Coordinates of C-alpha atoms in Angstrom, one line a residue:
Chain Q
M1 CA 70.1 -48.0 -65.4
R2 CA 73.5 -46.7 -66.5
R3 CA 76.7 -46.4 -64.6
E4 CA 78.5 -43.1 -64.6
Y5 CA 82.1 -42.6 -63.5
R6 CA 83.8 -39.4 -62.6
E7 CA 87.5 -38.8 -62.0
I8 CA 88.5 -37.5 -58.6
E9 CA 92.0 -36.3 -57.7
A10 CA 92.3 -37.7 -54.2
V11 CA 95.8 -36.3 -53.7
K12 CA 97.1 -33.5 -56.0
A13 CA 99.4 -31.1 -54.2
V14 CA 101.3 -32.9 -51.5
S15 CA 105.0 -32.5 -51.0
F16 CA 107.0 -33.1 -47.9
E17 CA 110.1 -34.8 -46.6
L18 CA 110.5 -36.8 -43.4
R19 CA 113.8 -37.1 -41.5
A20 CA 114.9 -40.5 -40.2
G21 CA 113.5 -41.1 -36.7
E22 CA 110.7 -38.5 -36.9
V23 CA 107.2 -39.1 -35.6
V24 CA 104.9 -37.0 -37.7
G25 CA 101.2 -36.6 -37.5
F26 CA 99.2 -36.6 -40.7
I27 CA 95.9 -35.0 -40.1
G28 CA 92.9 -33.8 -42.1
P29 CA 89.1 -34.3 -42.4
N30 CA 87.5 -37.4 -43.7
G31 CA 88.2 -37.8 -47.4
A32 CA 91.1 -35.3 -47.4
G33 CA 93.5 -37.9 -48.9
K34 CA 95.3 -39.2 -45.8
T35 CA 94.9 -42.9 -46.4
T36 CA 95.4 -42.4 -50.2
T37 CA 98.8 -40.8 -49.4
L38 CA 99.7 -43.6 -47.0
K39 CA 98.8 -46.1 -49.7
I40 CA 101.0 -44.3 -52.2
L41 CA 103.9 -44.1 -49.7
S42 CA 103.7 -47.8 -48.9
G43 CA 103.4 -48.9 -52.6
I44 CA 99.8 -50.0 -52.7
L45 CA 98.8 -47.1 -55.1
H46 CA 100.7 -45.7 -58.0
P47 CA 100.1 -42.0 -58.6
K48 CA 99.6 -40.7 -62.1
R49 CA 102.1 -37.9 -61.6
G50 CA 104.7 -36.9 -59.1
E51 CA 107.8 -38.4 -57.4
V52 CA 107.9 -40.4 -54.2
F53 CA 110.9 -41.9 -52.5
V54 CA 110.8 -43.8 -49.3
L55 CA 114.1 -45.2 -48.0
G56 CA 115.5 -44.3 -51.4
C57 CA 113.1 -46.6 -53.2
V58 CA 110.1 -45.8 -55.4
P59 CA 107.3 -47.4 -53.3
W60 CA 105.1 -48.7 -56.1
K61 CA 107.9 -50.8 -57.6
R62 CA 107.4 -52.9 -54.4
E63 CA 111.0 -54.1 -54.4
R64 CA 111.7 -56.8 -51.8
A65 CA 114.3 -54.7 -50.0
F66 CA 111.8 -51.9 -49.7
L67 CA 108.9 -54.0 -48.5
R68 CA 111.1 -55.7 -45.8
R69 CA 111.8 -52.3 -44.3
I70 CA 108.3 -50.8 -44.1
A71 CA 105.0 -51.6 -42.4
M72 CA 101.5 -50.2 -42.7
I73 CA 99.1 -50.8 -39.9
R74 CA 95.4 -49.8 -40.2
G75 CA 93.3 -49.4 -37.1
S76 CA 90.3 -50.7 -39.0
R77 CA 92.1 -53.9 -39.8
P78 CA 95.1 -54.2 -37.6
I79 CA 96.0 -57.8 -38.1
G80 CA 95.9 -59.6 -41.5
S81 CA 96.5 -63.1 -40.2
P82 CA 93.7 -65.7 -40.5
G83 CA 91.4 -65.6 -37.5
E84 CA 91.9 -69.3 -36.8
L85 CA 95.6 -69.0 -36.0
T86 CA 97.1 -67.9 -32.7
V87 CA 98.9 -64.7 -32.3
L88 CA 102.2 -66.6 -31.9
D89 CA 101.5 -68.5 -35.1
A90 CA 100.9 -65.1 -36.9
M91 CA 104.2 -63.8 -35.5
R92 CA 106.2 -66.9 -36.5
F93 CA 104.7 -66.6 -40.0
Q94 CA 106.0 -63.1 -40.2
Q95 CA 109.4 -64.4 -39.1
L96 CA 109.3 -66.8 -42.1
I97 CA 108.1 -64.2 -44.6
Y98 CA 110.5 -61.5 -43.5
E99 CA 113.4 -63.9 -42.9
V100 CA 114.0 -62.8 -39.3
P101 CA 116.9 -64.8 -37.8
R102 CA 115.8 -66.9 -34.9
G103 CA 117.9 -65.0 -32.3
E104 CA 116.6 -61.7 -33.5
F105 CA 113.0 -63.0 -33.6
D106 CA 113.2 -64.2 -30.0
H107 CA 114.7 -60.9 -28.8
N108 CA 112.1 -58.9 -30.7
L109 CA 109.3 -61.1 -29.5
A110 CA 110.4 -60.8 -25.9
E111 CA 110.6 -57.0 -26.2
L112 CA 107.2 -56.6 -27.9
T113 CA 105.6 -59.0 -25.4
D114 CA 106.9 -56.8 -22.6
L115 CA 105.9 -53.5 -24.2
L116 CA 102.5 -54.6 -25.4
D117 CA 101.7 -57.0 -22.5
L118 CA 101.3 -59.8 -25.1
E119 CA 101.9 -62.8 -22.9
P120 CA 98.2 -63.6 -22.3
L121 CA 97.4 -63.2 -26.1
L122 CA 100.1 -65.3 -27.7
A123 CA 98.3 -68.6 -27.4
R124 CA 94.9 -67.1 -28.3
Q125 CA 93.2 -67.3 -31.7
V126 CA 93.2 -64.0 -33.6
R127 CA 89.4 -64.2 -34.1
A128 CA 88.9 -64.4 -30.3
L129 CA 90.6 -61.1 -29.6
S130 CA 88.9 -57.8 -28.8
L131 CA 89.6 -54.8 -31.0
G132 CA 92.2 -53.5 -28.5
E133 CA 93.9 -56.9 -28.3
R134 CA 93.9 -57.1 -32.1
M135 CA 95.6 -53.8 -32.3
R136 CA 98.3 -54.9 -29.8
A137 CA 98.7 -58.2 -31.8
G138 CA 98.7 -56.3 -35.1
L139 CA 101.5 -53.9 -33.8
A140 CA 103.5 -56.9 -32.6
T141 CA 103.2 -58.9 -35.9
S142 CA 104.0 -55.8 -38.0
L143 CA 107.0 -54.8 -36.0
V144 CA 108.6 -58.2 -35.2
Y145 CA 110.8 -57.7 -38.3
R146 CA 111.8 -54.2 -37.2
P147 CA 110.6 -52.0 -40.1
R148 CA 112.5 -48.7 -40.5
V149 CA 109.4 -46.8 -41.6
L150 CA 106.0 -47.2 -40.1
F151 CA 102.7 -46.0 -41.6
L152 CA 100.0 -45.9 -38.9
D153 CA 96.5 -45.3 -40.2
E154 CA 94.3 -44.4 -37.2
P155 CA 95.8 -46.8 -34.8
T156 CA 93.6 -45.8 -31.9
I157 CA 90.2 -45.8 -33.7
G158 CA 87.5 -47.6 -31.7
L159 CA 89.8 -48.4 -28.8
D160 CA 88.8 -47.9 -25.1
V161 CA 90.7 -45.5 -22.9
T162 CA 93.1 -48.2 -21.5
A163 CA 94.0 -49.6 -25.0
V164 CA 94.4 -46.1 -26.4
G165 CA 96.9 -45.3 -23.6
M166 CA 98.8 -48.5 -24.1
V167 CA 99.0 -48.0 -27.9
R168 CA 100.2 -44.4 -27.5
R169 CA 102.8 -45.3 -24.9
F170 CA 104.0 -48.2 -27.1
I171 CA 104.4 -46.0 -30.2
A172 CA 106.4 -43.4 -28.3
T173 CA 108.6 -46.1 -26.8
Y174 CA 109.1 -47.9 -30.1
A175 CA 110.0 -44.7 -31.9
R176 CA 112.5 -43.8 -29.1
Q177 CA 114.1 -47.3 -28.9
T178 CA 114.4 -48.1 -32.6
G179 CA 114.7 -44.7 -34.2
A180 CA 112.0 -45.7 -36.7
T181 CA 110.3 -43.0 -38.8
I182 CA 106.6 -42.9 -38.2
L183 CA 103.8 -41.2 -40.1
L184 CA 100.6 -41.4 -38.2
T185 CA 97.1 -40.4 -39.2
S186 CA 94.5 -39.9 -36.5
H187 CA 91.3 -38.1 -35.9
Y188 CA 92.1 -37.9 -32.2
M189 CA 94.2 -34.8 -31.7
A190 CA 95.4 -36.2 -28.4
D191 CA 97.3 -38.9 -30.3
V192 CA 99.0 -36.2 -32.4
E193 CA 99.7 -33.9 -29.4
L194 CA 101.3 -36.7 -27.4
L195 CA 103.3 -38.4 -30.1
C196 CA 104.2 -35.9 -32.8
E197 CA 106.3 -32.8 -32.8
R198 CA 105.6 -32.1 -36.4
V199 CA 102.2 -32.1 -38.1
L200 CA 101.1 -32.3 -41.7
L201 CA 97.6 -31.1 -42.5
I202 CA 96.0 -32.2 -45.7
D203 CA 92.7 -30.9 -47.0
H204 CA 91.0 -31.7 -50.4
G205 CA 94.1 -33.6 -51.5
A206 CA 96.5 -30.7 -50.9
L207 CA 99.0 -30.1 -48.1
R208 CA 97.9 -27.0 -46.1
Y209 CA 100.3 -27.0 -43.2
D210 CA 103.7 -28.5 -42.4
G211 CA 105.2 -27.5 -39.0
D212 CA 105.0 -27.9 -35.3
L213 CA 101.8 -28.0 -33.2
V214 CA 102.0 -24.5 -31.8
G215 CA 102.5 -23.1 -35.2
L216 CA 99.5 -25.1 -36.4
S217 CA 97.3 -23.3 -34.0
T218 CA 98.9 -19.9 -34.8
T219 CA 98.6 -20.4 -38.5
L220 CA 95.1 -21.8 -38.6
S221 CA 93.4 -19.8 -36.0
P222 CA 93.3 -16.0 -36.3
Y223 CA 92.0 -15.9 -32.7
K224 CA 93.5 -16.1 -29.2
L225 CA 91.7 -17.0 -26.1
L226 CA 91.6 -14.4 -23.3
K227 CA 90.8 -15.7 -19.8
V228 CA 90.0 -12.9 -17.5
A229 CA 88.9 -12.7 -13.8
V230 CA 88.0 -9.4 -12.2
S231 CA 87.7 -8.6 -8.4
G232 CA 85.6 -6.3 -6.4
G233 CA 82.1 -7.3 -7.6
S234 CA 82.5 -5.6 -10.9
R235 CA 80.0 -6.4 -13.6
V236 CA 81.5 -6.5 -17.0
D237 CA 79.8 -6.5 -20.4
W238 CA 82.2 -9.1 -21.8
G239 CA 80.6 -9.0 -25.2
R240 CA 82.2 -5.6 -25.8
Y241 CA 85.7 -7.2 -26.0
G242 CA 85.2 -10.3 -28.2
D243 CA 83.2 -13.4 -28.7
V244 CA 82.2 -14.8 -25.4
I245 CA 83.0 -18.5 -25.1
E246 CA 81.8 -18.7 -21.5
A247 CA 81.2 -16.2 -18.8
D248 CA 80.2 -15.5 -15.2
D249 CA 79.8 -12.1 -13.6
D250 CA 83.4 -11.9 -12.6
K251 CA 85.3 -14.1 -15.1
A252 CA 85.1 -15.1 -18.7
S253 CA 86.8 -16.7 -21.7
I254 CA 86.7 -14.5 -24.7
R255 CA 87.8 -15.2 -28.3
V256 CA 89.7 -12.2 -29.6
H257 CA 91.3 -11.6 -32.9
R258 CA 95.1 -12.0 -32.6
E259 CA 95.8 -8.4 -33.7
Q260 CA 93.3 -7.0 -31.2
V261 CA 94.7 -8.8 -28.2
P262 CA 97.0 -6.0 -27.0
D263 CA 94.3 -3.4 -27.3
V264 CA 91.6 -5.5 -25.6
T265 CA 94.0 -6.4 -22.8
R266 CA 94.9 -2.7 -22.3
Q267 CA 91.2 -1.7 -22.2
L268 CA 90.4 -4.4 -19.6
L269 CA 93.3 -3.6 -17.4
A270 CA 92.4 0.1 -17.5
A271 CA 88.7 -0.4 -16.9
Y272 CA 88.5 -3.1 -14.2
P273 CA 90.4 -4.4 -11.2
V274 CA 91.7 -7.5 -13.0
A275 CA 92.7 -10.3 -10.7
D276 CA 93.9 -12.7 -13.3
L277 CA 94.5 -12.6 -17.1
S278 CA 96.0 -15.0 -19.5
V279 CA 96.2 -15.2 -23.2
E280 CA 96.2 -18.6 -24.7
N281 CA 96.1 -20.3 -28.1
P282 CA 92.7 -21.9 -28.5
P283 CA 92.6 -25.7 -27.8
L284 CA 94.0 -27.6 -30.8
E285 CA 90.9 -29.7 -31.0
S286 CA 88.6 -26.7 -31.6
V287 CA 91.0 -25.2 -34.1
I288 CA 91.1 -28.4 -36.1
D289 CA 87.3 -28.8 -35.7
R290 CA 86.9 -25.3 -37.3
V291 CA 89.4 -26.1 -40.1
Y292 CA 87.7 -29.4 -40.8
R293 CA 84.3 -27.8 -41.0
E294 CA 85.2 -24.5 -42.8
G295 CA 88.4 -25.5 -44.6
V296 CA 91.7 -23.8 -44.5
A297 CA 91.5 -20.1 -45.2
Chain W
M1 CA 115.4 -71.7 -51.8
R2 CA 113.4 -68.8 -50.4
T3 CA 110.3 -69.2 -52.7
P4 CA 109.8 -72.9 -51.8
R5 CA 110.2 -72.1 -48.1
V6 CA 107.6 -69.3 -48.3
L7 CA 105.3 -71.4 -50.4
T8 CA 105.5 -74.3 -47.8
G9 CA 104.8 -71.8 -45.1
Y10 CA 101.6 -70.6 -46.8
A11 CA 100.6 -74.2 -47.4
K12 CA 101.2 -75.2 -43.8
R13 CA 99.4 -72.1 -42.5
A14 CA 96.4 -72.8 -44.8
F15 CA 96.3 -76.4 -43.8
L16 CA 96.2 -75.4 -40.1
E17 CA 93.6 -72.8 -40.8
W18 CA 91.3 -75.3 -42.6
T19 CA 91.4 -77.7 -39.6
A20 CA 88.9 -75.3 -38.1
F21 CA 86.6 -75.9 -41.0
R22 CA 86.6 -79.7 -41.2
S23 CA 82.8 -80.0 -41.4
F24 CA 82.7 -77.4 -44.2
L25 CA 85.5 -79.3 -45.9
L26 CA 83.4 -82.4 -45.8
T27 CA 80.6 -80.7 -47.7
L28 CA 83.1 -79.3 -50.2
V29 CA 84.5 -82.8 -50.8
V30 CA 81.0 -84.2 -51.2
N31 CA 80.2 -81.4 -53.7
Q32 CA 83.3 -82.3 -55.7
A33 CA 82.5 -86.0 -55.6
V34 CA 78.9 -85.7 -56.8
T35 CA 79.5 -85.2 -60.5
P36 CA 82.1 -88.0 -61.0
L37 CA 79.9 -90.4 -59.0
L38 CA 76.9 -89.4 -61.1
G39 CA 79.0 -89.9 -64.2
L40 CA 80.0 -93.3 -62.9
A41 CA 76.4 -94.3 -62.3
V42 CA 75.0 -92.9 -65.6
W43 CA 77.8 -94.0 -68.0
S44 CA 78.4 -97.5 -66.5
A45 CA 74.6 -98.1 -67.0
A46 CA 74.7 -96.6 -70.5
L47 CA 77.7 -98.5 -71.6
P48 CA 77.6 -101.8 -69.7
N49 CA 80.0 -103.4 -72.1
E50 CA 82.8 -100.8 -71.5
P51 CA 84.5 -101.9 -68.2
G52 CA 87.0 -99.0 -68.6
I53 CA 84.3 -96.5 -68.1
S54 CA 83.9 -97.3 -64.3
T55 CA 87.7 -97.3 -63.8
Y56 CA 87.8 -93.9 -65.6
Y57 CA 85.2 -92.3 -63.4
V58 CA 86.8 -93.6 -60.2
A59 CA 90.1 -92.2 -61.4
L60 CA 88.4 -89.0 -62.4
L61 CA 87.0 -88.7 -58.8
A62 CA 90.5 -88.9 -57.4
V63 CA 91.8 -86.4 -60.0
Q64 CA 89.0 -84.0 -59.3
L65 CA 89.7 -84.0 -55.6
M66 CA 93.4 -83.5 -56.1
T67 CA 93.0 -80.7 -58.6
V68 CA 90.2 -78.8 -57.0
S69 CA 90.6 -75.0 -57.0
Q70 CA 89.0 -72.6 -54.5
E71 CA 90.7 -69.6 -55.9
Y72 CA 87.5 -68.5 -57.6
Y73 CA 86.4 -67.6 -54.1
S74 CA 89.5 -66.9 -52.1
V75 CA 91.3 -64.7 -54.6
T76 CA 88.2 -62.7 -55.6
M77 CA 87.2 -62.1 -52.0
R78 CA 90.7 -60.9 -51.1
I79 CA 90.4 -58.4 -54.0
Y80 CA 86.9 -57.3 -53.2
E81 CA 87.4 -57.0 -49.4
G82 CA 90.8 -55.3 -49.5
G83 CA 93.0 -58.2 -48.4
L84 CA 95.0 -57.6 -51.5
N85 CA 96.4 -54.4 -50.0
E86 CA 98.1 -56.5 -47.3
D87 CA 99.3 -59.1 -49.9
L88 CA 100.9 -56.3 -52.0
L89 CA 103.0 -55.2 -49.0
R90 CA 104.5 -58.6 -48.4
P91 CA 108.1 -59.1 -49.7
H92 CA 107.3 -62.0 -52.0
P93 CA 105.2 -62.7 -55.2
V94 CA 101.5 -62.4 -54.3
V95 CA 100.7 -65.7 -56.1
L96 CA 102.5 -67.7 -53.3
G97 CA 99.6 -67.1 -50.9
P98 CA 96.8 -68.5 -53.1
L99 CA 99.1 -71.3 -54.4
G100 CA 100.0 -72.4 -50.9
E101 CA 96.3 -72.4 -49.9
S102 CA 95.4 -74.4 -53.0
I103 CA 98.0 -77.0 -52.1
A104 CA 96.6 -77.2 -48.6
V105 CA 93.0 -77.4 -49.8
R106 CA 93.8 -80.2 -52.2
V107 CA 95.6 -82.2 -49.5
W108 CA 92.5 -81.9 -47.3
H109 CA 90.2 -82.9 -50.2
L110 CA 92.4 -86.0 -50.8
L111 CA 92.5 -86.9 -47.1
I112 CA 88.7 -86.5 -46.6
G113 CA 87.9 -88.0 -50.0
L114 CA 90.0 -91.2 -49.7
P115 CA 87.2 -93.2 -48.1
I116 CA 84.8 -92.0 -50.9
I117 CA 87.4 -93.0 -53.6
A118 CA 88.0 -96.4 -51.9
G119 CA 84.2 -97.0 -51.5
A120 CA 83.5 -96.1 -55.2
A121 CA 86.3 -98.3 -56.4
A122 CA 85.1 -101.2 -54.3
F123 CA 81.5 -100.7 -55.3
A124 CA 82.3 -100.5 -59.0
G125 CA 84.8 -103.4 -58.7
V126 CA 87.6 -101.5 -60.4
S127 CA 91.3 -101.8 -59.9
F128 CA 94.3 -99.9 -61.2
T129 CA 97.7 -101.2 -62.4
S130 CA 100.7 -99.6 -60.8
R131 CA 102.1 -98.9 -64.3
D132 CA 99.1 -96.8 -65.3
V133 CA 99.0 -95.0 -62.0
L134 CA 102.8 -94.1 -62.3
L135 CA 102.2 -92.9 -65.9
A136 CA 99.4 -90.7 -64.7
I137 CA 101.2 -89.0 -61.9
P138 CA 103.1 -86.4 -64.0
A139 CA 99.8 -85.8 -65.9
L140 CA 98.1 -85.3 -62.5
L141 CA 100.7 -82.7 -61.4
L142 CA 100.4 -80.9 -64.7
A143 CA 96.6 -81.0 -64.5
A144 CA 96.8 -79.6 -60.9
T145 CA 99.0 -76.7 -62.1
L146 CA 96.9 -76.0 -65.1
S147 CA 93.7 -76.0 -63.1
F148 CA 95.2 -73.6 -60.5
L149 CA 96.4 -71.2 -63.3
F150 CA 93.1 -71.4 -65.1
V151 CA 91.0 -70.5 -62.1
Y152 CA 93.6 -68.0 -60.9
I153 CA 93.5 -66.1 -64.2
L154 CA 89.7 -66.1 -64.1
A155 CA 89.6 -65.0 -60.5
L156 CA 91.9 -62.1 -61.3
S157 CA 89.1 -60.7 -63.4
A158 CA 87.9 -59.3 -60.0
L159 CA 90.6 -56.6 -60.6
W160 CA 88.4 -55.2 -63.4
T161 CA 84.8 -56.3 -62.7
E162 CA 82.5 -57.0 -59.8
Q163 CA 81.1 -59.9 -61.8
A164 CA 84.1 -62.2 -61.3
G165 CA 81.8 -64.8 -59.8
G166 CA 80.0 -65.2 -63.1
I167 CA 83.3 -65.5 -65.0
T168 CA 84.7 -68.2 -62.8
S169 CA 81.4 -70.0 -62.7
F170 CA 81.4 -70.1 -66.5
G171 CA 85.0 -71.5 -66.4
G172 CA 83.8 -74.2 -64.1
T173 CA 80.9 -75.1 -66.4
M174 CA 83.3 -75.4 -69.4
V175 CA 85.5 -77.8 -67.3
F176 CA 82.5 -79.8 -66.4
L177 CA 81.2 -80.1 -70.0
L178 CA 84.5 -80.4 -71.9
G179 CA 86.9 -81.7 -69.2
G180 CA 85.6 -85.3 -69.2
V181 CA 83.1 -85.1 -66.3
A182 CA 79.8 -84.8 -68.2
A183 CA 81.1 -87.4 -70.6
P184 CA 84.5 -88.9 -71.2
I185 CA 86.2 -87.3 -74.3
D186 CA 86.3 -90.8 -75.8
V187 CA 82.5 -90.9 -76.1
F188 CA 82.3 -87.5 -77.7
P189 CA 80.9 -87.5 -81.3
E190 CA 83.8 -88.4 -83.6
R191 CA 84.1 -85.0 -85.2
F192 CA 84.2 -83.2 -81.8
R193 CA 86.7 -85.6 -80.3
P194 CA 89.9 -83.9 -81.6
L195 CA 88.7 -80.6 -80.3
G196 CA 87.9 -82.1 -76.9
E197 CA 91.4 -83.6 -76.8
A198 CA 93.1 -80.4 -77.7
L199 CA 91.2 -78.0 -75.4
P200 CA 92.7 -77.2 -72.0
F201 CA 89.8 -78.6 -70.0
R202 CA 90.7 -82.2 -70.7
A203 CA 94.4 -81.4 -69.8
M204 CA 93.1 -80.1 -66.4
L205 CA 91.0 -83.0 -65.5
G206 CA 90.1 -85.9 -67.8
F207 CA 93.6 -86.7 -69.2
P208 CA 95.2 -88.1 -66.0
A209 CA 92.1 -90.2 -65.3
E210 CA 92.2 -91.6 -68.8
I211 CA 95.9 -92.6 -68.3
A212 CA 95.2 -94.1 -64.9
S213 CA 92.3 -96.1 -66.2
G214 CA 94.5 -97.7 -68.9
T215 CA 92.3 -96.6 -71.8
L216 CA 95.0 -94.7 -73.8
T217 CA 97.6 -96.0 -76.2
E218 CA 101.2 -94.8 -75.7
R219 CA 100.8 -92.5 -78.7
K220 CA 97.7 -90.9 -77.2
I221 CA 99.4 -90.5 -73.9
L222 CA 102.3 -88.7 -75.5
A223 CA 99.9 -86.5 -77.5
G224 CA 98.1 -85.7 -74.2
Y225 CA 101.3 -84.7 -72.5
G226 CA 102.1 -82.5 -75.5
W227 CA 98.8 -80.7 -75.1
Q228 CA 99.4 -80.2 -71.4
A229 CA 102.9 -78.8 -72.0
L230 CA 101.4 -76.5 -74.6
W231 CA 98.7 -75.2 -72.4
L232 CA 101.2 -74.8 -69.5
A233 CA 103.4 -72.8 -71.8
L234 CA 100.5 -70.5 -72.6
F235 CA 98.9 -70.3 -69.1
V236 CA 102.1 -69.3 -67.2
P237 CA 102.8 -66.2 -69.3
L238 CA 99.1 -65.4 -69.5
A239 CA 98.7 -65.5 -65.7
A240 CA 101.8 -63.3 -65.4
L241 CA 100.4 -60.9 -68.0
V242 CA 96.9 -60.7 -66.4
W243 CA 98.4 -60.2 -63.0
S244 CA 100.7 -57.5 -64.1
A245 CA 97.9 -55.6 -66.0
G246 CA 95.4 -56.2 -63.2
V247 CA 97.7 -55.0 -60.4
R248 CA 98.7 -52.0 -62.5
R249 CA 95.0 -51.1 -62.8
Y250 CA 94.4 -51.8 -59.1
T251 CA 97.4 -49.7 -58.0
A252 CA 96.3 -46.9 -60.3
V253 CA 92.6 -46.6 -59.2
G254 CA 92.7 -48.3 -55.8
G255 CA 90.8 -51.2 -54.4

C-alpha cells in the first residue's frame, strides 16, 4: 500500500469586509470552505497567500491582545472545558485565562445566566449536560470575557426546537446589547433569515454572493413564484404558463422565469377571472437548496 | 506574574479533574511503581553485599512517581482530536496547559504512591539522611523539568505523524533502559558507564535517586548537575523549535 496526497485549495477567492456590530451569515454547501475561512479568521490556520485583518490584527500571529477579543464557538464542540468540571468552574477558569476583573465577571455572569437560563446548569458537570445545555454553557463560557468578534460555526446544529429558539434569541440579544461583530455559519436558513441582514455565500472556496437576503434570492434564482387563484369554475392548463409547483383546478403555484412574469401575468388576467394573484421570490430554503446542488451559475 | 497564575490555574483545574479518576490513578501509580520495585527485588538479590542498591531503588521509586509524564497521551490526543484548535485560541502559551496538568498528575502520583514508597522503604529496611535528600531536591526538580520537556517534544511529533504513540513509547523504553531503572548506571559495564552518565535519561530519572541514596561523591554530584544543566539548555530551545515548526505546519495544513 502506498499513500498518495493531493493538494486542495479549500479557500481561494474570498474577499470581504465586516463592519463593527454586523451580524453576517456565512453560508455554503458542505466542503465549500466555511469552517476553513473561520479558522483562518480566528488564527487557527495560516493561508498560503492573501491578507487577513481582524480588529486590525493578523489572526495567525495569535497576539494576546487579539485572542482576548475574539471567540470561536463550534456547534459540534461548543464547550472545551473538561467534562468533570462544573459549568461555573469552566466560567471561573475563563475569568482567570482572560483576566476578567471580578466585578465585570460577576456582572457578565449574571447577565448571561439571565439570557441563557443558566442557573440550573451552573453547578452541573459539563459531561452531564445535553447538547442544548452544552451549547448554552459554551456560549456563556466563550462570552464571559465579552469578545468583540464572534465566529459561530453552526451554533444550532443538532439542537431541538426549544434550544434552537433560545440560541437564536440569545445571539440576537447579545449582538444588540454588546455591539459585537458576528460571523455565523449555518445550514439552517432560518438561523440566517432571523439573525443576519447580510449574507456571504461561498462555494468551492470562492465567494459567490455578498449582500442582503432579498438580493440573494434575486441574484441566485432566475425564477419568481406566481400564486394564482381563479373564480367561476374555470379549468386552467397551468402547465402552459410555467413549471407547476402545485395546483388544484382553481389555484396554482407556478415557477416562472423572472423576465416572463409580466407577460404571463397579463395572459392570465386576460384569459381568466383571476380572484387572487401574487408574485413572490421563491423560498430562500429552496433557492439555497438548488444552489447547493447545482452550484452558482 | 500572569504566567505563574495561569499555570497554577491549569494545575488546579487538572488536579480537580483527576479527582474523578482516582481509581484509574491508582492503576497508573501501580504501573509506575512496578519497574522500580522489580529492580529492587532483582538487584538486591543479585548484589546482596551492596546495601546502597535497595536505598537507590526506593529513591528511584519516589523519583519516578514525581517525574511521571502523561503528555505522551494527553498532548497527542489533543492534537489528533482537534483540542489543539481551542488551545491555539487561548491568550497564553499553549504549553501552560500540558505543564499544569503534568504538575497535577505528579502531585496525585506522589499522594497515592506515598504508602507504596513508605512500604518499600520499611520492607527493604532503608533510610535516608536529610543531607542527601536536600542535595537531591534540586536534581529532582531538574529531572522533572527534563522529563516533561523530553516527553513533550516526542509528543509534538503528532503534529507530523499519526505514529506519535510509537515514538513516545520508544522514548519511554530508552528511559527505562538507560535512565537507571533496568539497572543502576553504577553497575553498567565500565566502558558504557560514562555514556550512561552523560545521556539525558539518567538526568531525567536515576541521578536524583543516586544522590538521595548517598552513593555519589561530591565530584560526581557536581558532574551530574552539570549534565542536567546542559540537557536543560538543549531541551528548552529544542522544545521551542519543535513547537514553532510543528504549529507552523499545523496552521498551514490544518488539524
